[in-house]
mmCIF file of C-alpha atoms and ligand atoms in Angstrom:
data_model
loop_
_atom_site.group_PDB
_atom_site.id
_atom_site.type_symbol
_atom_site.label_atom_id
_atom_site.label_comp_id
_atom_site.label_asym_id
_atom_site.label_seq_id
_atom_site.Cartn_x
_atom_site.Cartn_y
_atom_site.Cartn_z
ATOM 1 C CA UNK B 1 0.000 0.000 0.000
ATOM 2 C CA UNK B 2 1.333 3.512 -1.243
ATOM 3 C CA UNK B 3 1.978 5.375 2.083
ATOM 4 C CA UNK B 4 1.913 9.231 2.901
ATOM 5 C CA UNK B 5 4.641 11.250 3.299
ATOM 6 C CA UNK B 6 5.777 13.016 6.642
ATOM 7 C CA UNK B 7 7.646 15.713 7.215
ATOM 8 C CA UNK B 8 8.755 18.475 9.735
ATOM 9 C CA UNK B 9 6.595 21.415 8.704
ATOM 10 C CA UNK B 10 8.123 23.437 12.467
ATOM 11 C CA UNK B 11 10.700 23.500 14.413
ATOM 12 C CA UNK B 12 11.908 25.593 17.278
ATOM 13 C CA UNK B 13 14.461 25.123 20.438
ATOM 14 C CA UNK B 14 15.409 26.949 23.187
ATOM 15 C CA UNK B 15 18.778 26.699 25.822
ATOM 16 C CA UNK B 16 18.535 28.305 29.407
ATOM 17 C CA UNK B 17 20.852 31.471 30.095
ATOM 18 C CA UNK B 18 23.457 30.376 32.253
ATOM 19 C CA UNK B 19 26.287 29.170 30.862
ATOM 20 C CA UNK B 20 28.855 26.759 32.908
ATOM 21 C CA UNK B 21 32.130 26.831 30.963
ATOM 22 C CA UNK B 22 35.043 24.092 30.947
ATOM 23 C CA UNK B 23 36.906 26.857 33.293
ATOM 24 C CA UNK B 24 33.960 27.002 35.890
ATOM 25 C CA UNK B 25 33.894 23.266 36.006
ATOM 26 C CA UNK B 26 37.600 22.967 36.822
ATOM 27 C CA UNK B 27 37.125 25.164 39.915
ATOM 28 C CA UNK B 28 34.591 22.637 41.188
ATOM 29 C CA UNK B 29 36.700 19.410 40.657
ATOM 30 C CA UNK B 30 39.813 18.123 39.500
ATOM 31 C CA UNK B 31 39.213 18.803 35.614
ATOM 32 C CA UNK B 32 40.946 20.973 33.335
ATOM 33 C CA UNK B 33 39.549 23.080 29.807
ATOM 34 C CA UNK B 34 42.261 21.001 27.920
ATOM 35 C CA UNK B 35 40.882 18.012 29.087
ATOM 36 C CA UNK B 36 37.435 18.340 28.571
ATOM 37 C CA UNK B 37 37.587 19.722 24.802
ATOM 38 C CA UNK B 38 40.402 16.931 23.612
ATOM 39 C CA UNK B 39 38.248 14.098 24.924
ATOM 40 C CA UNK B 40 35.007 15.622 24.202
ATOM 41 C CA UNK B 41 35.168 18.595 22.068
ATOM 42 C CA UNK B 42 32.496 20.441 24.750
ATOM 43 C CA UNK B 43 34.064 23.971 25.587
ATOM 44 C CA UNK B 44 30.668 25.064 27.521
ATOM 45 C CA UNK B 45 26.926 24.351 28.419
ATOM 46 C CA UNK B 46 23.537 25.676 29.252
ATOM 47 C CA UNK B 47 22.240 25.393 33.211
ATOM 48 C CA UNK B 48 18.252 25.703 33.893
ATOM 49 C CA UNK B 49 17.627 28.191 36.304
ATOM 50 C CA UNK B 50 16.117 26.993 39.662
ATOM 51 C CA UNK B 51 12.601 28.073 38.856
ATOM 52 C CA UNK B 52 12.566 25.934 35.299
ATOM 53 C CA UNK B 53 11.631 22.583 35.100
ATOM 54 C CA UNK B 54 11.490 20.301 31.839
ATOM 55 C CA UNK B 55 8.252 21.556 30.728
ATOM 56 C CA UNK B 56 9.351 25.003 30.978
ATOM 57 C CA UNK B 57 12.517 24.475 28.242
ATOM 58 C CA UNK B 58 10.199 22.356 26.191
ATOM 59 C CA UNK B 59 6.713 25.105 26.153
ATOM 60 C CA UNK B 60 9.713 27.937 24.994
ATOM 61 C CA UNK B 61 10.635 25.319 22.023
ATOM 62 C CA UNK B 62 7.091 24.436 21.616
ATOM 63 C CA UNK B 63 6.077 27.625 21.009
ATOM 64 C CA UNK B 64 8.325 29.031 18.480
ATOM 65 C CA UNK B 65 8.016 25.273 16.549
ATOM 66 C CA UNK B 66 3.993 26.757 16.347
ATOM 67 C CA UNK B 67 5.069 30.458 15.246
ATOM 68 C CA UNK B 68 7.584 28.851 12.597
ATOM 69 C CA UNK B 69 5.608 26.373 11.375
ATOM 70 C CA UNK B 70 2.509 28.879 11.224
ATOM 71 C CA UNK B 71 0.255 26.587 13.454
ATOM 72 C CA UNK B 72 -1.987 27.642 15.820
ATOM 73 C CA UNK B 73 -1.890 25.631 19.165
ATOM 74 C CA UNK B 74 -5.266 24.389 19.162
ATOM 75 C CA UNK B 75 -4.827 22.426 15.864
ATOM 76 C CA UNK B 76 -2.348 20.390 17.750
ATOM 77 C CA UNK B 77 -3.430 16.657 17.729
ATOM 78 C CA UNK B 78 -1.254 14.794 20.005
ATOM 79 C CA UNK B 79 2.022 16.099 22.021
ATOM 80 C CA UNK B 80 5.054 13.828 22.492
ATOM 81 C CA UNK B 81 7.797 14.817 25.087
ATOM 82 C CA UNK B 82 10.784 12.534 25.074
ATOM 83 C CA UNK B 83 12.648 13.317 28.145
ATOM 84 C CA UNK B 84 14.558 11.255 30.899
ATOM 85 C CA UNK B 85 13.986 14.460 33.651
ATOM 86 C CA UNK B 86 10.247 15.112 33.607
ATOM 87 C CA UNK B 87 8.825 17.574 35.797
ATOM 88 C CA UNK B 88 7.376 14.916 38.288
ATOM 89 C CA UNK B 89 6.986 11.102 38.304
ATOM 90 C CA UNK B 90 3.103 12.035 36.978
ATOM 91 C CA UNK B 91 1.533 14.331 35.178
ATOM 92 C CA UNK B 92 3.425 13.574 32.218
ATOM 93 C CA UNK B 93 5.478 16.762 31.053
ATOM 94 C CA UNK B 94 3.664 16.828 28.159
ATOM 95 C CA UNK B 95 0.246 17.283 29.650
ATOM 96 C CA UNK B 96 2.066 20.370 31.631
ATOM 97 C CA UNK B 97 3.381 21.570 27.703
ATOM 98 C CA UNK B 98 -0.632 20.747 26.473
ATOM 99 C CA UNK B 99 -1.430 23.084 28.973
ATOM 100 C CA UNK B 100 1.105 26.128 28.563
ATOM 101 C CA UNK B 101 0.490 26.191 25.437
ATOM 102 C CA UNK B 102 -3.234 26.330 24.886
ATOM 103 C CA UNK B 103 -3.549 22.903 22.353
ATOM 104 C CA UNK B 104 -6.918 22.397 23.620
ATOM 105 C CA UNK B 105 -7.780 18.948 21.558
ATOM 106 C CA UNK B 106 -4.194 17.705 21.847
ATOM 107 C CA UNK B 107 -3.721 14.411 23.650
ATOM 108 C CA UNK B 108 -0.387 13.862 25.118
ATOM 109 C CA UNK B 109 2.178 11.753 26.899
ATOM 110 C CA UNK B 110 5.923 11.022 27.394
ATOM 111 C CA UNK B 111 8.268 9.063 25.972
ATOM 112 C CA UNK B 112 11.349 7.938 28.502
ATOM 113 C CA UNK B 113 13.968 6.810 25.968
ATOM 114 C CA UNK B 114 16.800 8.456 27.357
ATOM 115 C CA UNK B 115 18.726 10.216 24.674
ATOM 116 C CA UNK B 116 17.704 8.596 21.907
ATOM 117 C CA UNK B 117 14.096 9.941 22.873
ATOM 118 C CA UNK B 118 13.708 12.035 20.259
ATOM 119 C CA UNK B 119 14.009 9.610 17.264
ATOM 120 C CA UNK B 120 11.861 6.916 19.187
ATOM 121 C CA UNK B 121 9.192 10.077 19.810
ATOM 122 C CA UNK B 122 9.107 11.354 15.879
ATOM 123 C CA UNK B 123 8.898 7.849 14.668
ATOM 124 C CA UNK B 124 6.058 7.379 16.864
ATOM 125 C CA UNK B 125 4.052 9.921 15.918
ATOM 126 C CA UNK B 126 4.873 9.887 12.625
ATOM 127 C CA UNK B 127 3.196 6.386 12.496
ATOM 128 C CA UNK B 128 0.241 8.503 14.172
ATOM 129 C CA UNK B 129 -0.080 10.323 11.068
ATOM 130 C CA UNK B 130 0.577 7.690 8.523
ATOM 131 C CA UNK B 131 -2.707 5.630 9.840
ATOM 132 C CA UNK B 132 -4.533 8.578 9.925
ATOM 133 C CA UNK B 133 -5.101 8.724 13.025
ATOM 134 C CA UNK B 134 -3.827 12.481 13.527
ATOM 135 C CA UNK B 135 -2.699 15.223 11.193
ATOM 136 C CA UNK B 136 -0.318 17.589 13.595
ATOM 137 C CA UNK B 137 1.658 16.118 16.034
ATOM 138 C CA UNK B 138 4.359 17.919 18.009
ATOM 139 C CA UNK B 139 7.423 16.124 19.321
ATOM 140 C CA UNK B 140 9.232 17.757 22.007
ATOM 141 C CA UNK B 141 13.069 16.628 23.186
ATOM 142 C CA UNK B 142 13.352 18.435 26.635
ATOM 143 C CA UNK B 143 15.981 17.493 29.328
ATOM 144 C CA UNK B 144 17.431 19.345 32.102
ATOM 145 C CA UNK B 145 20.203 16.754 33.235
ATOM 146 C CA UNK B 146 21.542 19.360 35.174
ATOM 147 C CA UNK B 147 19.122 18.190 38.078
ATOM 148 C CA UNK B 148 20.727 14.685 37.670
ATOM 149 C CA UNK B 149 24.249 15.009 37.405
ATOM 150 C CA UNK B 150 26.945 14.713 40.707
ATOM 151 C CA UNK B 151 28.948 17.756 40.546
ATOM 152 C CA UNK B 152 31.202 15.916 42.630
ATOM 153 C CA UNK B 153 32.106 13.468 39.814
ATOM 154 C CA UNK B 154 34.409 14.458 37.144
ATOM 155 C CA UNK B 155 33.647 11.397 34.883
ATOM 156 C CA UNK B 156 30.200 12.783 34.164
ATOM 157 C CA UNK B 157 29.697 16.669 35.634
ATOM 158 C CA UNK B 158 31.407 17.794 32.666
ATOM 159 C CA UNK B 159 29.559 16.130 30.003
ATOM 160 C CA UNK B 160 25.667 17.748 30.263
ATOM 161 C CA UNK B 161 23.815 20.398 29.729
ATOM 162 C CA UNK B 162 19.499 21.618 29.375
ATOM 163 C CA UNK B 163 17.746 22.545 26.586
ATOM 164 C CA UNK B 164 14.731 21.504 24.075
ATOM 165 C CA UNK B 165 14.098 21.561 20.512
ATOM 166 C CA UNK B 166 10.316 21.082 19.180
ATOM 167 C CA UNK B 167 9.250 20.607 15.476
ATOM 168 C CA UNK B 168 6.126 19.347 14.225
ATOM 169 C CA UNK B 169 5.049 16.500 11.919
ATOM 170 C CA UNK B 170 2.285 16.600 9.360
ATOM 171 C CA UNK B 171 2.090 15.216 5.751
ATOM 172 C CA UNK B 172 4.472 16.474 3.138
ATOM 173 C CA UNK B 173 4.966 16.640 -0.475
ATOM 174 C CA UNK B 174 5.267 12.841 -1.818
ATOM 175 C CA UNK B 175 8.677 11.391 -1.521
ATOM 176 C CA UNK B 176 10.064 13.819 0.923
ATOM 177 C CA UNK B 177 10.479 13.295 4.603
ATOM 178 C CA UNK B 178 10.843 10.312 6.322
ATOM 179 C CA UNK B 179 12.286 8.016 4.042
ATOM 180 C CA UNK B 180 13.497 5.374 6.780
ATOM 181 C CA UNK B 181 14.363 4.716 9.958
ATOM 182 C CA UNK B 182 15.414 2.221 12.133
ATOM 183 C CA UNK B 183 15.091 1.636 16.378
ATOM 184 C CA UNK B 184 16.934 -0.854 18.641
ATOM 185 C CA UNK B 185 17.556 -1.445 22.179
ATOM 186 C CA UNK B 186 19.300 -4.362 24.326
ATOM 187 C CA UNK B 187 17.934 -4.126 28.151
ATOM 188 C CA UNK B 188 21.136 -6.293 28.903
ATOM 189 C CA UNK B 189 23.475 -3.090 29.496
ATOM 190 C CA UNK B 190 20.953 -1.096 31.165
ATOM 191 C CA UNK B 191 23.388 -0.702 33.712
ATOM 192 C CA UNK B 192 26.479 0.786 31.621
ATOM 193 C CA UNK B 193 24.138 4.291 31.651
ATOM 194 C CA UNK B 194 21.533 4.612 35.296
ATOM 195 C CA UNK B 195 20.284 6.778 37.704
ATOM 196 C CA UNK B 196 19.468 3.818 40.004
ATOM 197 C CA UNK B 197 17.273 5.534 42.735
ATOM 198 C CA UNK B 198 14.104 8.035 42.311
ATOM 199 C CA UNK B 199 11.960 4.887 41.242
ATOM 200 C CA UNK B 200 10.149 1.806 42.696
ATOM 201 C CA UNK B 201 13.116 -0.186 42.579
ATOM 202 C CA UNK B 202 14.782 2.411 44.645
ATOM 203 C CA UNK B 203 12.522 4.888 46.213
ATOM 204 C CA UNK B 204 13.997 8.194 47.632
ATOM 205 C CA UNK B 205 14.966 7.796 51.050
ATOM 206 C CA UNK B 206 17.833 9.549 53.306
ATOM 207 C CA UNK B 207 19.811 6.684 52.185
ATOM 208 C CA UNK B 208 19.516 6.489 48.186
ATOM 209 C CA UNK B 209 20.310 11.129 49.112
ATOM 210 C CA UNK B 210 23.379 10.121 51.013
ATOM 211 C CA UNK B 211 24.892 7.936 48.610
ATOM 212 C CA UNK B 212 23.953 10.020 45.646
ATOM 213 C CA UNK B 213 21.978 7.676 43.819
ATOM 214 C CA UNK B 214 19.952 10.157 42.065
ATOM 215 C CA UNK B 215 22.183 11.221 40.390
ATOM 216 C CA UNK B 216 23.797 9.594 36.352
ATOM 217 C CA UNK B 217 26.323 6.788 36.741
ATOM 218 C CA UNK B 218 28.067 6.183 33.407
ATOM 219 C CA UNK B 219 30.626 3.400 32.543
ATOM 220 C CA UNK B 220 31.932 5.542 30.198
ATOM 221 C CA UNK B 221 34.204 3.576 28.000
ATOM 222 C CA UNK B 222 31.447 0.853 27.424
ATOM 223 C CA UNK B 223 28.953 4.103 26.742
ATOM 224 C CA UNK B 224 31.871 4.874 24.231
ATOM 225 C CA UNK B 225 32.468 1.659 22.460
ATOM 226 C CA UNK B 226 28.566 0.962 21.809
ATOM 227 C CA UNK B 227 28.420 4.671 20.675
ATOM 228 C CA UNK B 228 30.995 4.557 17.948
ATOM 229 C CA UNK B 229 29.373 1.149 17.010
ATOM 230 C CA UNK B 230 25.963 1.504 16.952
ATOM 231 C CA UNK B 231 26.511 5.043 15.171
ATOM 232 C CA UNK B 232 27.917 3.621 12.244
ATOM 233 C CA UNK B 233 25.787 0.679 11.968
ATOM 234 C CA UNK B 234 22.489 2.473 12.379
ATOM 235 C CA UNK B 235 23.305 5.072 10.183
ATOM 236 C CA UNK B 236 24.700 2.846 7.247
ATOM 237 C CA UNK B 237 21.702 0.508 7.871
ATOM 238 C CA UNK B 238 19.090 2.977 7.609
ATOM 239 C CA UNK B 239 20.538 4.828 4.615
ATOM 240 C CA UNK B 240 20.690 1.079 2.889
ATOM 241 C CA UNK B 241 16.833 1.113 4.579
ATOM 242 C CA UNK B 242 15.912 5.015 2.274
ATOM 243 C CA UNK B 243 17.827 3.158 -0.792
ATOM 244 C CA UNK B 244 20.331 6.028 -1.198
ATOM 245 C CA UNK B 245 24.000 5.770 -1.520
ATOM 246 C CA UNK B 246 26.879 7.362 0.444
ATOM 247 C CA UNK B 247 26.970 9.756 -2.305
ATOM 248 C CA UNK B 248 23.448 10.909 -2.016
ATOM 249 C CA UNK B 249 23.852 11.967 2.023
ATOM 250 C CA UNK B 250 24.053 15.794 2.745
ATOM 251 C CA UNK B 251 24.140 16.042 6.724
ATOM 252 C CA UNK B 252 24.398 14.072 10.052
ATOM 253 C CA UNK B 253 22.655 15.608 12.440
ATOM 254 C CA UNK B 254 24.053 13.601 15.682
ATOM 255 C CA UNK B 255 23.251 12.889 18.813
ATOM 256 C CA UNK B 256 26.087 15.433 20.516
ATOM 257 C CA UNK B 257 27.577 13.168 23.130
ATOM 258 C CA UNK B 258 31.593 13.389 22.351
ATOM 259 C CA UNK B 259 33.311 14.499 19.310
ATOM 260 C CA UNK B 260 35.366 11.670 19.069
ATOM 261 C CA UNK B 261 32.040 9.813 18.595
ATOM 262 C CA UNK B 262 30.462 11.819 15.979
ATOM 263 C CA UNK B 263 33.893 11.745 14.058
ATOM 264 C CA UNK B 264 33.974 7.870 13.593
ATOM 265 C CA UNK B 265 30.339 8.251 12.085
ATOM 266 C CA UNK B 266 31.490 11.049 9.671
ATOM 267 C CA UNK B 267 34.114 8.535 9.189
ATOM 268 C CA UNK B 268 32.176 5.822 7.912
ATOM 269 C CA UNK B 269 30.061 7.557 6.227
ATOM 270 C CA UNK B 270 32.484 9.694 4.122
ATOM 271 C CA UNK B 271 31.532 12.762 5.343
ATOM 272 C CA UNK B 272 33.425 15.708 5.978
ATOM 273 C CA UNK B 273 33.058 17.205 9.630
ATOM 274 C CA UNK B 274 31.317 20.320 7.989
ATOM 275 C CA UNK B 275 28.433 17.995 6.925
ATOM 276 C CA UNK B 276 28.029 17.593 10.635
ATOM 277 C CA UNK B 277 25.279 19.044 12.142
ATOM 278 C CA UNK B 278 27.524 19.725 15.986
ATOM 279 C CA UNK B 279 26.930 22.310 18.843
ATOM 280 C CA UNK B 280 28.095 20.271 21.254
ATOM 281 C CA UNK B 281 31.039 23.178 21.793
ATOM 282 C CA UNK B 282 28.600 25.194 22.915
ATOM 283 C CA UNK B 283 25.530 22.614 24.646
ATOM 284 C CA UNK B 284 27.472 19.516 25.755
ATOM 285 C CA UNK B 285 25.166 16.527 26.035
ATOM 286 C CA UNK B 286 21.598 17.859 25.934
ATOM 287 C CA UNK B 287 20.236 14.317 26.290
ATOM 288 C CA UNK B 288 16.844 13.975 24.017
ATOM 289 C CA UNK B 289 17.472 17.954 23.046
ATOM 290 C CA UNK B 290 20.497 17.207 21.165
ATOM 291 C CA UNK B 291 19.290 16.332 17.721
ATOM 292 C CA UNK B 292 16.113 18.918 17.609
ATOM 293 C CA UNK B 293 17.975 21.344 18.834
ATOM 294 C CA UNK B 294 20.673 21.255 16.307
ATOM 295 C CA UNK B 295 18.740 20.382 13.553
ATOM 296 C CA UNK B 296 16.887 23.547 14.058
ATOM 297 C CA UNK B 297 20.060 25.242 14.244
ATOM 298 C CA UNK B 298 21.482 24.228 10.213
ATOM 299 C CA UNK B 299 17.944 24.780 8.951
ATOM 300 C CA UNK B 300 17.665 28.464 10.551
ATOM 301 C CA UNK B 301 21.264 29.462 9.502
ATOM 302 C CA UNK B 302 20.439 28.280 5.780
ATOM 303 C CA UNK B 303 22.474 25.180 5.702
ATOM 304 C CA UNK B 304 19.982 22.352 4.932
ATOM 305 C CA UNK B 305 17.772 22.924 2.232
ATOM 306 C CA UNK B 306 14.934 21.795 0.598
ATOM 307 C CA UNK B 307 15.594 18.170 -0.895
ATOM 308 C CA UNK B 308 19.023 17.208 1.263
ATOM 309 C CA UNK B 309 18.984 13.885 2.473
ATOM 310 C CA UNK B 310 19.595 13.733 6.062
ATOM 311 C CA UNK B 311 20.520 11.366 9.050
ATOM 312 C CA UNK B 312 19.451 12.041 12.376
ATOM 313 C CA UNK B 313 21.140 9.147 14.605
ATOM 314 C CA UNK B 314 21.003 8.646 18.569
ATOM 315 C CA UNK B 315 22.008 6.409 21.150
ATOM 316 C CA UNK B 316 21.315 6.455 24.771
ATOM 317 C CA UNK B 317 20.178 4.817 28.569
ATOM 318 C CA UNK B 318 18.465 1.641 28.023
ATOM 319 C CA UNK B 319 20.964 1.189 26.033
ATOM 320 C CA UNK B 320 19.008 2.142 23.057
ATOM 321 C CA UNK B 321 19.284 3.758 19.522
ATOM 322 C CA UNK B 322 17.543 4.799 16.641
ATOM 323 C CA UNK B 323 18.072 6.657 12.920
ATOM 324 C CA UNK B 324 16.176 8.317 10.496
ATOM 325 C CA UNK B 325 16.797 9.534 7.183
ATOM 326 C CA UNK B 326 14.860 12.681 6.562
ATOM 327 C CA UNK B 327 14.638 14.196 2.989
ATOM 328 C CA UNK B 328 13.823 18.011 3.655
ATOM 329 C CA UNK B 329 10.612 19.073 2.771
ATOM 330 C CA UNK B 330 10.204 22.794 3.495
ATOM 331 C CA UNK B 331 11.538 25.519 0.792
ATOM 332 C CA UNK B 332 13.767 27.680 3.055
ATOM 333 C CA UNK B 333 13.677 31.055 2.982
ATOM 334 C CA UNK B 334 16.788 32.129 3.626
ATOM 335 C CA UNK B 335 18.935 35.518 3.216
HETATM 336 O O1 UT7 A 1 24.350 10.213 25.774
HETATM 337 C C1 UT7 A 1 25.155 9.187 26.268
HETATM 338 C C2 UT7 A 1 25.912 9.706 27.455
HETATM 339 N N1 UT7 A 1 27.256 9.324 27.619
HETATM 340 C C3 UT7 A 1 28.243 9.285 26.699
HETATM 341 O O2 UT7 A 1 28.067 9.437 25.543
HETATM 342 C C4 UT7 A 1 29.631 9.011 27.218
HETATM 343 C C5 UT7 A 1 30.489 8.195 26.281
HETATM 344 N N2 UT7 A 1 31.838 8.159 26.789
HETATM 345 C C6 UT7 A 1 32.703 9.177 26.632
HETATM 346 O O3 UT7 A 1 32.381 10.152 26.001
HETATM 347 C C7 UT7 A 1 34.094 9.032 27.198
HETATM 348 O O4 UT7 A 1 34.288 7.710 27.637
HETATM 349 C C8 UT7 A 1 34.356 10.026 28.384
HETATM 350 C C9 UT7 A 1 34.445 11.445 27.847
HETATM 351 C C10 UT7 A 1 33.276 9.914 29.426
HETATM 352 C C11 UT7 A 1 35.701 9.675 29.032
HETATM 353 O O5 UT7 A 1 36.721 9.745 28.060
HETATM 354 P P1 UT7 A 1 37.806 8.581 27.979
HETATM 355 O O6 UT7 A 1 38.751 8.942 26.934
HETATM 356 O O7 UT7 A 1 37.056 7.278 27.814
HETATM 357 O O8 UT7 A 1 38.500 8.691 29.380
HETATM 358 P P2 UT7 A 1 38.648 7.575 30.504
HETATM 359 O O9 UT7 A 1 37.326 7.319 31.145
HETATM 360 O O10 UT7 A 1 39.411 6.433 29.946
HETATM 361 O O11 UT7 A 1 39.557 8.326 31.522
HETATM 362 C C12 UT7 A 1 40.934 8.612 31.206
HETATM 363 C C13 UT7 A 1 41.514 9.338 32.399
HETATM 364 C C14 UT7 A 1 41.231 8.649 33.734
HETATM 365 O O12 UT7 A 1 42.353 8.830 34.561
HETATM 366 P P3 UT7 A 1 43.404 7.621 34.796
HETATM 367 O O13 UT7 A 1 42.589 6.519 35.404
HETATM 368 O O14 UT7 A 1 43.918 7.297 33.434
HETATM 369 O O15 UT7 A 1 44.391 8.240 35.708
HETATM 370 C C15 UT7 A 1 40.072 9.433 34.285
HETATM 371 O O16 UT7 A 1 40.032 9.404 35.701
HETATM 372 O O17 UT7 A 1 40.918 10.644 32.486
HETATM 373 C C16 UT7 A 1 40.393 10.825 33.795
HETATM 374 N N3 UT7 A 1 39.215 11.698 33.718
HETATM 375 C C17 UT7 A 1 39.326 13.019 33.749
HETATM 376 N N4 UT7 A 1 40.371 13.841 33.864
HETATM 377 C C18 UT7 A 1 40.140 15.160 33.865
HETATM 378 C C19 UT7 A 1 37.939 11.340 33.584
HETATM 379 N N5 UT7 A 1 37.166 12.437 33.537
HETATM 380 C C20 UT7 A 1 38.002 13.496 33.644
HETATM 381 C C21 UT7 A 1 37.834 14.883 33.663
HETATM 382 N N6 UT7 A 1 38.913 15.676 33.765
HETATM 383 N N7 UT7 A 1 36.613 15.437 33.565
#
C-alpha cells in the first residue's frame, strides 16, 4: 500500500541562560579546559535556572516550533515529550506543555527513551499520522540533566547540559520526509548508563540522598564503544533502509555526546566534519534535546535545504538507539 509522506513542517528550540564553561567546572573538581575539549570537544553548556523545570525548556521550544511552522496551538493533535527528567513522576510533562500552550484537543504523553528519545518520539508519531489517526503532532526533546548530574564526579559533571528543541510532523509533499528509519535497544546493558534511585526499585529515602543515587552513573568507556558502534551501523543501515547511496547523504545531524564519537560516524560515512550538524562546543550533552535542537540550528542558519537527504542518529540509557533519514521538505527562505 502507497503510504503518505511526513515531514517536519516546524521546528523551534530553546537553551537556558546560564552558561557553565570548561573553566567554571575545573574550579569545582579536579578537571581541566584542555581536558574536557580533547576528549570531548564540549568547551561550555547551558544550566536551567532553579525556577525551570522540563516543561518550561520544552513550552519555549514548543512555542516558536507553532510560530515557525505557522500553526496555531489548538490544531495540535497529540504532544510527544521525550525526556529522561520530567517535571514529576506524573503528570506527564507533556500534559504540563498541552497546557502552557493552549492545544486544547491535543492528547499527550511522554516518551522515557533516554537520549535517543527524540528519534523513538518522531517515529512514533509519525506512524500517528501515517494511519490517519492524527494530522499535527508535536514532538518535544526536553531534558534538564543538570538536576541529575553529581557535581562531585568528574567522569560525568562535565559532560551535560538543558535545553529543548520542538518541530512538528504533518504530511508532506510525496517522496520527501521520512524516508526510513530504524530503532533498537538491548535491556542487557541497562546498567552501563543509570540513575538507580528516584523509582520503585529504589525509592527516595535519606539513604539512596546520602549515597547520591539520584544522580547519572556512566561506565563511560562501554557508553563509548557501543556509541561509535551503533553510530555507524544504524546510520549505514538505515541509509541502505531510504535506498540512497553514500553519495546521495548531505548532513548528520548527531546525537552530541563526544566528538570523538560523531567523528567515527562522519568517518564511515564519508563525510566531511562540515556535513556535521555539531553544537556540542557550545551545549554539551543535551540528552533527548540534542538532535532537535541542532537540527533547528542548520535549517535556521540556511544550511539544509529543501531536498538534502539527512541522518538524524542517537544512542542512549536503556541502552538504546535509533536513525532516520529525513529528505527536507520545506523551501527555506533564507537571506
Ligand atoms: O548520551 C550518552 C551519554 N554518555 C556518553 O556518551 C559518554 C560516552 N563516553 C565518553 O564520552 C568518554 O568515555 C568520556 C568522555 C566519558 C571519558 O573519556 P575517555 O577517553 O574514555 O577517558 P577515561 O574514562 O578512559 O579516563 C581517562 C583518564 C582517567 O584517569 P586515569 O585513570 O587514566 O588516571 C580518568 O580518571 O581521564 C580521567 N578523567 C578526567 N580527567 C580530567 C575522567 N574524567 C576526567 C575529567 N577531567 N573530567
Amino acid at each position: 500500500m502507497e503510504r503518505i509522506s511526513v515531514g517536519i513542517s516546524g521546528l523551534g528550540s530553546y537553551v537556558p541562560e546560564k552558561v557553565l564553561t570548561n573553566f567554571d567546572l575545573s574550579q569545582m573538581v579536579d578537571t581541566s579546559n584542555e581536558w574536557i575539549v580533547e576528549r570531548t570537544g564540549i568547551e561550555q553548556r547551558r544550566i536551567a535556572d532553579k525556577s525551570q523545570a522540563a516543561s518550561d525548556l520544552a513550552t519555549e521550544a514548543a512555542l516558536k516550533a507553532l510560530e515557525d511552522g505557522k500553526t496555531k496551538a489548538e490544531d495540535i493533535d497529540l504532544i510527544i515529550v521525550a525526556t529522561a527528567t520530567p517535571d514529576h513522576a506524573f503528570p506527564a510533562t507533556a500534559c504540563l506543555v498541552q497546557k502552557n500552550i493552549g492545544a486544547t484537543k491535543a492528547a499527550a504523553f511522554d516518551m522515557s527513551v533516554g537520549c535517543s528519545g527524540f528519534i523513538y518520539a518522531v517515529i512514533t508519531g509519525a506512524n500517528f499520522i501515517y494511519t490517519g489517526i492524527y494530522k499535527k503532532v508535536l514532538v518535544i526533546g526536553s531534558d534538564v540533566l543538570s538536576r541529575l548530574v553529581n557535581w562531585d564526579d568528574r567522569n560525568t559533571c562535565v559532560l551535560f547540559g538543558d535545553g529543548a528543541g520542538a518541530v512538528i510532523l504533518e504530511q508532506c509533499e510525496d517522496g520527501f520526509g521520512i524516508l526510513a528509519n530504524e530503532l533498537g535497544s538491548d535491556g542487557s546493558k541497562g546498567d552501563v548508563l543509570i540513575v538507580p534511585a528516584g523509582g520503585s526499585r529504589l525509592p527516595s529515602s535519606i539513604e539512596t540522598v546520602d549515597s547520591k543515587q539520584h544522580a547519572i552513573q556512566m561506565d563511560g568507556k562501554e557508553v563509548f564503544k557501543f556509541a561509535v558502534r551503533i553510530m555507524e551501523k544504524s546510520a549505514t543501515d538505515v541509509l541502505e533502509k531510504a535506498g540512497l547511496n553514500l553519495e546521495e547523504l548531505d548532513f548528520l545531524v548527531p546525537h552530541q555526546a563526544n566528538i570523538r564519537i560523531i567523528d567515527a560516524a562522519l568517518k564511515k560515512l564519508k563525510l566531511d566534519r562540515d556535513k556535521a550538524c555539531v553544537n556540542l562546543d557550545k551545549y554539551g550533552n543535551m540528552s533527548a534535546a540534542s538532535i532537535p535542537v541542532a537540527l533547528d540550528e542548520a535549517v535556521k542558519d540556511g544550511r539544509i535545504q529543501k531536498g538534502d537527504n539527512l541522518i538524524m542518529v542517537a544512542f542512549g540509557a536503556g541502552l538504546t538507539w535509533g536513525a532516520i533519514v529525513l529528505k527536507w521538505s520545506r523551501e527555506e527562505m533564507n537571506d
